[in-house]
PDB file of C-alpha atoms in Angstrom:
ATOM      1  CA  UNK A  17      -0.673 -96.413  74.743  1.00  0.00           C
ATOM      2  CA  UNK A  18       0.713 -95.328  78.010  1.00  0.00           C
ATOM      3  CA  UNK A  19      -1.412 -93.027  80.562  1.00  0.00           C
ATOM      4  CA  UNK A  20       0.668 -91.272  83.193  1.00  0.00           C
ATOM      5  CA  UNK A  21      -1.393 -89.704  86.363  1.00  0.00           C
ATOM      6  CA  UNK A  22       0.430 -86.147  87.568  1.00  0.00           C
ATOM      7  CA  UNK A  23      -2.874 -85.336  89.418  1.00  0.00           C
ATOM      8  CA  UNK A  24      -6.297 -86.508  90.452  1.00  0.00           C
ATOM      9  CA  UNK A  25      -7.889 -84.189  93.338  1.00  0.00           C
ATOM     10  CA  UNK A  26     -10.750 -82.276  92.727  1.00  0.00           C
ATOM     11  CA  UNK A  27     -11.405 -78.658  92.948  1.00  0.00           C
ATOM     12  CA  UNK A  28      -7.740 -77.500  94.397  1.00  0.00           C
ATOM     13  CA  UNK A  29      -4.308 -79.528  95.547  1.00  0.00           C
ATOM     14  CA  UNK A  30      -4.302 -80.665  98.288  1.00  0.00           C
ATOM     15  CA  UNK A  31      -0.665 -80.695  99.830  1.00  0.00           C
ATOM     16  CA  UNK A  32       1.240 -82.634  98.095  1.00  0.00           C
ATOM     17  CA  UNK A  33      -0.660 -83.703  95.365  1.00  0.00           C
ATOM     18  CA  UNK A  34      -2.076 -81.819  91.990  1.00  0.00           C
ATOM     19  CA  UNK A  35      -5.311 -81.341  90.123  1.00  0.00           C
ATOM     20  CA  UNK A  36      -6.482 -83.300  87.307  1.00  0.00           C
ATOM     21  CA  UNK A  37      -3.867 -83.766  84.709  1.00  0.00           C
ATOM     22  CA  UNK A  38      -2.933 -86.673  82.434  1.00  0.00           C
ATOM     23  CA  UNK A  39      -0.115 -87.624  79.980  1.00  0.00           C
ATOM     24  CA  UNK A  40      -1.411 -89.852  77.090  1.00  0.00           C
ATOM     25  CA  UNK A  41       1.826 -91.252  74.768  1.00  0.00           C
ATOM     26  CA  UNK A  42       1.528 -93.704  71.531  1.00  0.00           C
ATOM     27  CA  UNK A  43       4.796 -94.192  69.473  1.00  0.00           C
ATOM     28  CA  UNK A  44       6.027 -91.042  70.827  1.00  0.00           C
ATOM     29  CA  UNK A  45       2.955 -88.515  70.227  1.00  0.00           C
ATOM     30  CA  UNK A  46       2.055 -87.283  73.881  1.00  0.00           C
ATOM     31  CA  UNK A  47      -1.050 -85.674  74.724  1.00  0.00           C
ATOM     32  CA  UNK A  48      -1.406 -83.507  77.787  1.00  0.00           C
ATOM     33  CA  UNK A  49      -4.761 -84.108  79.050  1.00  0.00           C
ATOM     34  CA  UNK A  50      -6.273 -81.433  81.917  1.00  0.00           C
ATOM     35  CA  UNK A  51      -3.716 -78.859  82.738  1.00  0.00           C
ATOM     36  CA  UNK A  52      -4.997 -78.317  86.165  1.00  0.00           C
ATOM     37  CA  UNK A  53      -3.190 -76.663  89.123  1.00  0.00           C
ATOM     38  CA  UNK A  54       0.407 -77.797  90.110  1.00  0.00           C
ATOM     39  CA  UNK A  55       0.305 -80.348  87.192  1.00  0.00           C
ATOM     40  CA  UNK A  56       2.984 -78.733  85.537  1.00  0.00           C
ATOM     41  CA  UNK A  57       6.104 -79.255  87.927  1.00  0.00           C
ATOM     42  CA  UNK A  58       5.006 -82.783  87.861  1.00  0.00           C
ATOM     43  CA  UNK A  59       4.667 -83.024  84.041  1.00  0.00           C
ATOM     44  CA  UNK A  60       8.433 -81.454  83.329  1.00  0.00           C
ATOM     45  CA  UNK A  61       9.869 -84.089  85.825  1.00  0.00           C
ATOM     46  CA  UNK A  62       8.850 -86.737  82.788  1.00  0.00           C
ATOM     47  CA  UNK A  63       9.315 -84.417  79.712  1.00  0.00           C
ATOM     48  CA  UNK A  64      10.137 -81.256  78.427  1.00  0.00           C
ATOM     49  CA  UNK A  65       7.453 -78.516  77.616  1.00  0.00           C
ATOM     50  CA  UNK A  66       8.146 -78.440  74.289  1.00  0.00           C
ATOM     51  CA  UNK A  67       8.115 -81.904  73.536  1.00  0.00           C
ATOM     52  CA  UNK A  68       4.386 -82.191  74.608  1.00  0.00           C
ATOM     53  CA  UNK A  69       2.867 -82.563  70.865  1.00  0.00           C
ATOM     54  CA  UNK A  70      -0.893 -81.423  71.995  1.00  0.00           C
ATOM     55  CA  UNK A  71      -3.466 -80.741  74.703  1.00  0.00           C
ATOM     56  CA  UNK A  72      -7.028 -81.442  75.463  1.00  0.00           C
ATOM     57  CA  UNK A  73      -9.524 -79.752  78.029  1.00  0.00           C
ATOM     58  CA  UNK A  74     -12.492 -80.854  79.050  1.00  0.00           C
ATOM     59  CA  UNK A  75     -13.859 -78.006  79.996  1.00  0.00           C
ATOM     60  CA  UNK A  76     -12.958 -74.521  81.496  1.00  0.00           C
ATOM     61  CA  UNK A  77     -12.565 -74.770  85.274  1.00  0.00           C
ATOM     62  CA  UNK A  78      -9.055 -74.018  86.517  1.00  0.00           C
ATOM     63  CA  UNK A  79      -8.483 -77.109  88.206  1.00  0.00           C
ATOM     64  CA  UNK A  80      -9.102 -78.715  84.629  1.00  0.00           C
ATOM     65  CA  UNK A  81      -6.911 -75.836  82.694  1.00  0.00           C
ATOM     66  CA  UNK A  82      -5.034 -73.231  85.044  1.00  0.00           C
ATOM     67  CA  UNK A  83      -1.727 -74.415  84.360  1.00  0.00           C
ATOM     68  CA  UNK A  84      -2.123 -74.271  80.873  1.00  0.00           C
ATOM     69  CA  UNK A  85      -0.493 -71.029  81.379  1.00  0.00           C
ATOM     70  CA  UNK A  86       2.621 -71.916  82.818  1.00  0.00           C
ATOM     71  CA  UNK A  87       3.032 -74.672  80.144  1.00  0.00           C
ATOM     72  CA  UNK A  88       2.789 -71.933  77.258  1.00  0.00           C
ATOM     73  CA  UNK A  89       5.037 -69.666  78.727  1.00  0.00           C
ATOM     74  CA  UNK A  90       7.376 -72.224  79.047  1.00  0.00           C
ATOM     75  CA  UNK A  91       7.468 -72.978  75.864  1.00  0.00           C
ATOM     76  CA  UNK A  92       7.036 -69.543  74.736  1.00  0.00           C
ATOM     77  CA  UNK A  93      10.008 -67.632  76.568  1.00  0.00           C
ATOM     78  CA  UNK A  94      12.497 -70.813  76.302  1.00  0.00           C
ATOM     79  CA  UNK A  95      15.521 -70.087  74.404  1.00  0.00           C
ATOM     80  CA  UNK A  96      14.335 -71.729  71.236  1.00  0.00           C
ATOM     81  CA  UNK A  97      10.793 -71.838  71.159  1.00  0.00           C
ATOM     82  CA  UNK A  98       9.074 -74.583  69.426  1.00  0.00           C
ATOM     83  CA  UNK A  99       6.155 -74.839  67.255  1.00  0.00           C
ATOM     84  CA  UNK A 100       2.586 -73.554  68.213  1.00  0.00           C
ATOM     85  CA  UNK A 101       1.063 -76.091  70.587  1.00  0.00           C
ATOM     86  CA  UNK A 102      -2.659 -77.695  69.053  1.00  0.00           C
ATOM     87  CA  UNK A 103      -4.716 -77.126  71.787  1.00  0.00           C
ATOM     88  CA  UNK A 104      -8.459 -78.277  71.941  1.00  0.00           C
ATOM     89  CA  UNK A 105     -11.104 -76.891  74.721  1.00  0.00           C
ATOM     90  CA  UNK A 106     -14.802 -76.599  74.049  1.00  0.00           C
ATOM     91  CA  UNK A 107     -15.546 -72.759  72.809  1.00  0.00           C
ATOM     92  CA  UNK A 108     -14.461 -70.096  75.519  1.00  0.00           C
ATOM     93  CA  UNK A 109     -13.349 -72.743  78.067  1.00  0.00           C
ATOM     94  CA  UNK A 110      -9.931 -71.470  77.750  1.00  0.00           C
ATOM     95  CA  UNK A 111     -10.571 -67.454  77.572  1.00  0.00           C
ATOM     96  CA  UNK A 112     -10.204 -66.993  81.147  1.00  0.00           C
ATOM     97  CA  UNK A 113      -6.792 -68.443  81.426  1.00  0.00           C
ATOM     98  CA  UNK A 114      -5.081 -67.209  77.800  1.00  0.00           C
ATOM     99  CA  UNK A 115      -5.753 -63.797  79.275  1.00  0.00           C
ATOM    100  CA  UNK A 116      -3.749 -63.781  82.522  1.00  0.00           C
ATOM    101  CA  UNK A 117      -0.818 -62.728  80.211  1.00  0.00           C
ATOM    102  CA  UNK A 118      -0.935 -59.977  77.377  1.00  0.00           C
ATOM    103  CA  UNK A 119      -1.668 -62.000  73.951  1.00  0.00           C
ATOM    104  CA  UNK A 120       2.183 -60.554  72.627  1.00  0.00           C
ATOM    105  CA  UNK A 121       3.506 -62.592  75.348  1.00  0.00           C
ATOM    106  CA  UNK A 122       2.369 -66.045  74.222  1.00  0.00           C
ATOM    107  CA  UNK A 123       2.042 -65.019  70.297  1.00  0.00           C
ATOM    108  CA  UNK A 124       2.855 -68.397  68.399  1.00  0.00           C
ATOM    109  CA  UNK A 125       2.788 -70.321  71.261  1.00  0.00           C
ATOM    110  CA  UNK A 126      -0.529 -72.372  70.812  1.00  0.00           C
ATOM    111  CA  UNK A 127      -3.198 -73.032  68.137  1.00  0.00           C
ATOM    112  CA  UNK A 128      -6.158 -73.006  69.701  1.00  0.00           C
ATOM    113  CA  UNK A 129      -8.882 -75.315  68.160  1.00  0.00           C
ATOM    114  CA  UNK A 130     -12.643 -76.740  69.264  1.00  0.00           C
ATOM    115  CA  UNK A 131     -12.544 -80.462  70.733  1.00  0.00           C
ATOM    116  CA  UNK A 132     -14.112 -82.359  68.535  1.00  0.00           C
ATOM    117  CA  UNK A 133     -14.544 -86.097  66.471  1.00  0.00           C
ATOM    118  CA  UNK A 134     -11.365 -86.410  64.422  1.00  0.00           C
ATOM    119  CA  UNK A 135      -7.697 -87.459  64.724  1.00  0.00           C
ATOM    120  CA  UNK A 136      -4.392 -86.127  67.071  1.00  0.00           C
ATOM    121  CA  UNK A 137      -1.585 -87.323  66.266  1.00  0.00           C
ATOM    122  CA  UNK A 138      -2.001 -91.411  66.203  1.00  0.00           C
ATOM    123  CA  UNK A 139      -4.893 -90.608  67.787  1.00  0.00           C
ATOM    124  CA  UNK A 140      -8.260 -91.284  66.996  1.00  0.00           C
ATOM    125  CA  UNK A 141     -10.716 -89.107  69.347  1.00  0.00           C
ATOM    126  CA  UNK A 142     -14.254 -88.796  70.015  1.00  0.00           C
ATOM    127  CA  UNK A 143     -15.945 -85.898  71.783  1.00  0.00           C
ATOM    128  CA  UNK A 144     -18.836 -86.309  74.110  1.00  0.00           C
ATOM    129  CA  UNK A 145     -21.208 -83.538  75.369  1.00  0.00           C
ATOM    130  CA  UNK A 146     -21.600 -84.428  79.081  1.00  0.00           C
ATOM    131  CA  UNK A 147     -23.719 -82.487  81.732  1.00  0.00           C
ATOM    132  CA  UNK A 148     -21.431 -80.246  84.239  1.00  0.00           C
ATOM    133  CA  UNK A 149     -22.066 -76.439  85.461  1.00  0.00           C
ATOM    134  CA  UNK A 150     -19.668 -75.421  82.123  1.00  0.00           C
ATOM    135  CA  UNK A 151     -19.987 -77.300  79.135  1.00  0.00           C
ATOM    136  CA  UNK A 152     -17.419 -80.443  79.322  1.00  0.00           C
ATOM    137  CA  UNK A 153     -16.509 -82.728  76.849  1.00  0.00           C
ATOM    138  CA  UNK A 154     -16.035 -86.570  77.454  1.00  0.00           C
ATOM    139  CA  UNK A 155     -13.007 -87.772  75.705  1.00  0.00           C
ATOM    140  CA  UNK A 156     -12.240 -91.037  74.146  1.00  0.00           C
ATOM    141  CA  UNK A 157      -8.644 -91.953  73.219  1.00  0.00           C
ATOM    142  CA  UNK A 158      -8.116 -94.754  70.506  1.00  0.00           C
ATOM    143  CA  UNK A 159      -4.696 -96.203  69.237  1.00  0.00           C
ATOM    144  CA  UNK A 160      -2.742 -99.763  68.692  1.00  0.00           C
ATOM    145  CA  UNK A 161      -5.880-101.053  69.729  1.00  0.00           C
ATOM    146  CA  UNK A 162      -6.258 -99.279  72.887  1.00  0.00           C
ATOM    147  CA  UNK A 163      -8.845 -97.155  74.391  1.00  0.00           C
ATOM    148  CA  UNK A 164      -8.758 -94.523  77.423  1.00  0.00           C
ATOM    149  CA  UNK A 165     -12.621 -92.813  77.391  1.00  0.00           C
ATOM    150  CA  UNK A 166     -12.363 -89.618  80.123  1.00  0.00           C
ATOM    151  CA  UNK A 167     -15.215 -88.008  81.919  1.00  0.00           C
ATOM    152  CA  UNK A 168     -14.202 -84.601  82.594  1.00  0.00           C
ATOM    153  CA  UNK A 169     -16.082 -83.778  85.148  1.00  0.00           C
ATOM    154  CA  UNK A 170     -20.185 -84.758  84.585  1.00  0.00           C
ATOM    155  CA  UNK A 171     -23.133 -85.411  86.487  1.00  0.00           C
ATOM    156  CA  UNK A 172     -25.388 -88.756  85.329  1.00  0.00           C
ATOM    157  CA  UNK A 173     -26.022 -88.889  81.705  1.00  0.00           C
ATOM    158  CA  UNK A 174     -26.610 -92.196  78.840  1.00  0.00           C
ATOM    159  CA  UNK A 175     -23.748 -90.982  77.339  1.00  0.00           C
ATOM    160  CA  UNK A 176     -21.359 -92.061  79.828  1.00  0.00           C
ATOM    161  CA  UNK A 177     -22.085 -96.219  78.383  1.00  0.00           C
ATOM    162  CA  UNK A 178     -21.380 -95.574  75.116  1.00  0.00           C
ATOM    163  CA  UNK A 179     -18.165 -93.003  75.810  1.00  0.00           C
ATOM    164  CA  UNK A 180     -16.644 -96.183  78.109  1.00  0.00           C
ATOM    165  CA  UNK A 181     -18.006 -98.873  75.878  1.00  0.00           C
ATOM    166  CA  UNK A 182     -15.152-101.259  76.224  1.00  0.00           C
ATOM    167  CA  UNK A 183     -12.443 -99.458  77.433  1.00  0.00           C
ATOM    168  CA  UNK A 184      -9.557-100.443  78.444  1.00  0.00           C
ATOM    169  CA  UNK A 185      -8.816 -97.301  81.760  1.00  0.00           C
ATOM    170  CA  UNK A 186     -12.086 -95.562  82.160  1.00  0.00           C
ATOM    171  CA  UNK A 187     -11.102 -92.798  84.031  1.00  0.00           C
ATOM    172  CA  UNK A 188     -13.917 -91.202  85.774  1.00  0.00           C
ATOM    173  CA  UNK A 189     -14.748 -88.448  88.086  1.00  0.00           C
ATOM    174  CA  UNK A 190     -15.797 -89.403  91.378  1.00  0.00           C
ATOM    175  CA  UNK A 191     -15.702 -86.529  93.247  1.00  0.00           C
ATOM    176  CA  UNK A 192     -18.117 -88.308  96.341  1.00  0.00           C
ATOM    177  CA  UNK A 193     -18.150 -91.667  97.506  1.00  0.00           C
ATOM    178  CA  UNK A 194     -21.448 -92.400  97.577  1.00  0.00           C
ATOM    179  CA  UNK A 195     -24.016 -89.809  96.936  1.00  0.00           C
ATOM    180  CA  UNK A 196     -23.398 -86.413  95.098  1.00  0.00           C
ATOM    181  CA  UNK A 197     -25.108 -83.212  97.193  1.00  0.00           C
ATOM    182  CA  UNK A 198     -28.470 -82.326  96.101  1.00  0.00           C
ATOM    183  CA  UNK A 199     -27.026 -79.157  94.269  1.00  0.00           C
ATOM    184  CA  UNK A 200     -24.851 -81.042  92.623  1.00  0.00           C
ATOM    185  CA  UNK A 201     -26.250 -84.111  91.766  1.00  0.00           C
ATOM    186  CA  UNK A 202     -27.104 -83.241  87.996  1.00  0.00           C
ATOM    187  CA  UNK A 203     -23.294 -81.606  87.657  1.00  0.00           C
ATOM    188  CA  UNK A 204     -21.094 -84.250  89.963  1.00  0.00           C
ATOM    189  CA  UNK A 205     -20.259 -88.091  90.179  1.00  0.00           C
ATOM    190  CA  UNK A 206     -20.038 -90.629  92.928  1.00  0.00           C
ATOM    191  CA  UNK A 207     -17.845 -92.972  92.883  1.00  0.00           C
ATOM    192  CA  UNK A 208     -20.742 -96.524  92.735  1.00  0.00           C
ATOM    193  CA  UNK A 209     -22.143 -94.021  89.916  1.00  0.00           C
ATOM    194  CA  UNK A 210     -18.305 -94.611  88.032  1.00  0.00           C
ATOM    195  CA  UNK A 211     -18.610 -98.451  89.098  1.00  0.00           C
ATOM    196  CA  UNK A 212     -22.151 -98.655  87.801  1.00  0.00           C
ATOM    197  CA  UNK A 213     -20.907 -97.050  84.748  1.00  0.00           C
ATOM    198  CA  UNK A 214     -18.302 -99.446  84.126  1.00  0.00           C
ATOM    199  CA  UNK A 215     -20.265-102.556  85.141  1.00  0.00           C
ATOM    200  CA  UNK A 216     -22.654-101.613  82.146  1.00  0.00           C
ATOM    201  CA  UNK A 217     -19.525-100.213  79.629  1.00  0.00           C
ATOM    202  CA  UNK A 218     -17.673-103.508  80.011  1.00  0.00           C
ATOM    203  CA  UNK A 219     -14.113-101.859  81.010  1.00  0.00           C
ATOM    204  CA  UNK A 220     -10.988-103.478  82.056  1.00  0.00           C
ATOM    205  CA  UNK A 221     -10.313-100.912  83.865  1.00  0.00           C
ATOM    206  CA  UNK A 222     -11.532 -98.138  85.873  1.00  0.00           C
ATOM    207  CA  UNK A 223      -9.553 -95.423  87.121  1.00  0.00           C
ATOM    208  CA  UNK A 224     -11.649 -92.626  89.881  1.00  0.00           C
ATOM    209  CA  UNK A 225     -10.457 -89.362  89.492  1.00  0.00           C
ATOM    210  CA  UNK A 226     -11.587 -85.826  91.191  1.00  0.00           C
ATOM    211  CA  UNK A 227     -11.654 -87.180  94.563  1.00  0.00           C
ATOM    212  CA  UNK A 228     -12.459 -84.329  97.084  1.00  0.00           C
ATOM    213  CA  UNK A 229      -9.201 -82.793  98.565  1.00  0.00           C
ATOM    214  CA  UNK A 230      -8.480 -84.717 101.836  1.00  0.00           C
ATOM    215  CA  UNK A 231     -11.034 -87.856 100.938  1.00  0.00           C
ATOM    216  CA  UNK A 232      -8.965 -91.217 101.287  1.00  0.00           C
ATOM    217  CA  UNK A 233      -8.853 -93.391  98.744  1.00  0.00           C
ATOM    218  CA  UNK A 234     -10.706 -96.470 100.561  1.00  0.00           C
ATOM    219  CA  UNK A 235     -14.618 -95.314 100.775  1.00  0.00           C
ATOM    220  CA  UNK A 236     -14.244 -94.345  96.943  1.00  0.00           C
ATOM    221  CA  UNK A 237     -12.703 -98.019  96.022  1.00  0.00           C
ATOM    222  CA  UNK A 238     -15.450 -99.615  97.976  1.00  0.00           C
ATOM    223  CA  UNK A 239     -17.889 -97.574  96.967  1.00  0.00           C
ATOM    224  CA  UNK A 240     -17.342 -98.431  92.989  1.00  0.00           C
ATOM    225  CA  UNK A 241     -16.366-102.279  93.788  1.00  0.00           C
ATOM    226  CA  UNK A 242     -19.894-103.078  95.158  1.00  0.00           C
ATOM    227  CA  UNK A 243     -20.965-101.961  91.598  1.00  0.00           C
ATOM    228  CA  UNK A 244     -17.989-103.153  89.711  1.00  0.00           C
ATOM    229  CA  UNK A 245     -15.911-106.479  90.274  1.00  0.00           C
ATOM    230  CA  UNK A 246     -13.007-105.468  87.903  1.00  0.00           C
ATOM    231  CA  UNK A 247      -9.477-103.580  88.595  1.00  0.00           C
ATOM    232  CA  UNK A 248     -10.093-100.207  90.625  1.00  0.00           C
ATOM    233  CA  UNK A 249      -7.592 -97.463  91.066  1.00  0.00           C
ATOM    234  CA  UNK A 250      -7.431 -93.855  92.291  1.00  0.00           C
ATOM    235  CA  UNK A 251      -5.966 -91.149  89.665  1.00  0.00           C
ATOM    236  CA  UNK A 252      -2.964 -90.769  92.084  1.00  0.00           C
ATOM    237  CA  UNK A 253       0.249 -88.380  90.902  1.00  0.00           C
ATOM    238  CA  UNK A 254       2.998 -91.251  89.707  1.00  0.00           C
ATOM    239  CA  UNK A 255      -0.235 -93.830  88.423  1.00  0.00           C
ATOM    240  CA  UNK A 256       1.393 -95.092  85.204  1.00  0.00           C
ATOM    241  CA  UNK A 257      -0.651 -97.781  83.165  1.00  0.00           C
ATOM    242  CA  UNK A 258       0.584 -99.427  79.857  1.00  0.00           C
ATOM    243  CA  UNK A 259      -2.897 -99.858  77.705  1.00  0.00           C
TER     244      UNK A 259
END
């Protein structure tokens, strides 16, 4: 299994760099995971649109799904348009952005489904319900032995052990540092939250992903390291890890 970062930063992109988006590939299936903002341009440098084979939200904020869009007209108005896409998004998460263009425009383009326990592709995945202001799935991606588990975005919740139980890339929002803002705290992650999470989940890995627009990467890897003495990275555009 290979993961390939095209963007980490939370909320919008920051110059330069893209919102959360992910390409998962095993034996040539790849899964597009998190569509967010300027994720696309970064996605058709490693592949065409209409060899992406599926996609998976989260959950419905546009820095999760907003270029969705862009992907599905590309695949849509090329000059031999493929099959319907599988996507899979919690209910409604995705209503917002399949309406910016009339529904004749993107007809066949997609096949939209609920996320949910089951397979994709070579892929085995399991859906958790994790706490956030929209409902957000946690994601866990099993094949040839491999596992990448995926936060989405969430605030604290026992879930989070079992979802990263023995991962191999635990990629985890960590939108703060240190402490999450008292409105936020139930919704949002810190980064020594991710590290704490990992500590207990066993990983080999863990990846911090969300980071606030402008935040350098250093406070967030120290932050998680004081909880967690394995391999750290930041979700950086270009991040490619062989599973």
């Amino acid at each position: 299994m290979r993961l390939t970062v095209l963007g980490g930063c939370g909320a919008w992109p920051a110059a330069g760099e893209a919102c959360s988006g992910y390409l998962v590939e095993h034996e040539g299936f790849r899964v597009l995971v998190d569509p967010g903002y300027a994720t696309l341009p970064r996605l058709l440098e490693i592949v065409p649109a209409e060899q992406i084979d599926a996609v998976l939200v989260s959950h419905g904020h546009p820095d999760h799904c907003a270029d969705l869009n862009p992907l599905l007209r590309a695949r849509a108005l090329g000059d031999r348009p493929p099959a319907a896409l599988p996507v899979y998004a919690p209910p409604g998460a995705l209503d917002a952005v399949l309406a910016l263009d009339k529904a004749r425009m993107l007809a066949g383009s997609f096949r939209l489904n609920e996320v949910a326990d089951g397979e994709v592709g070579p892929f085995r995945l399991r859906v958790f319900d994790l706490p956030h202001h929209v409902p957000n799935s946690g994601l866990r991606l099993s094949a040839g032995g491999a596992t990448l588990a995926y936060t989405g975005d969430t605030g604290p919740s026992p879930k989070l052990a079992e979802l990263a139980a023995g991962a191999d890339v635990y990629l985890a929002e960590a939108t703060y540092p240190e402490t999450v803002p008292e409105e936020d705290a139930p919704y949002l992650s810190s980064a020594r939250q991710a590290g704490t999470v990992a500590a207990t989940a066993g990983v080999a890995h863990l990846v911090l992903t969300h980071l606030w627009p402008g935040h350098t990467d250093r406070p967030a890897l120290e932050a998680a390291g004081a909880e967690f003495v394995g391999k750290v990275s930041v979700a950086r555009a270009g991040l490619v890890l062989d599973l």
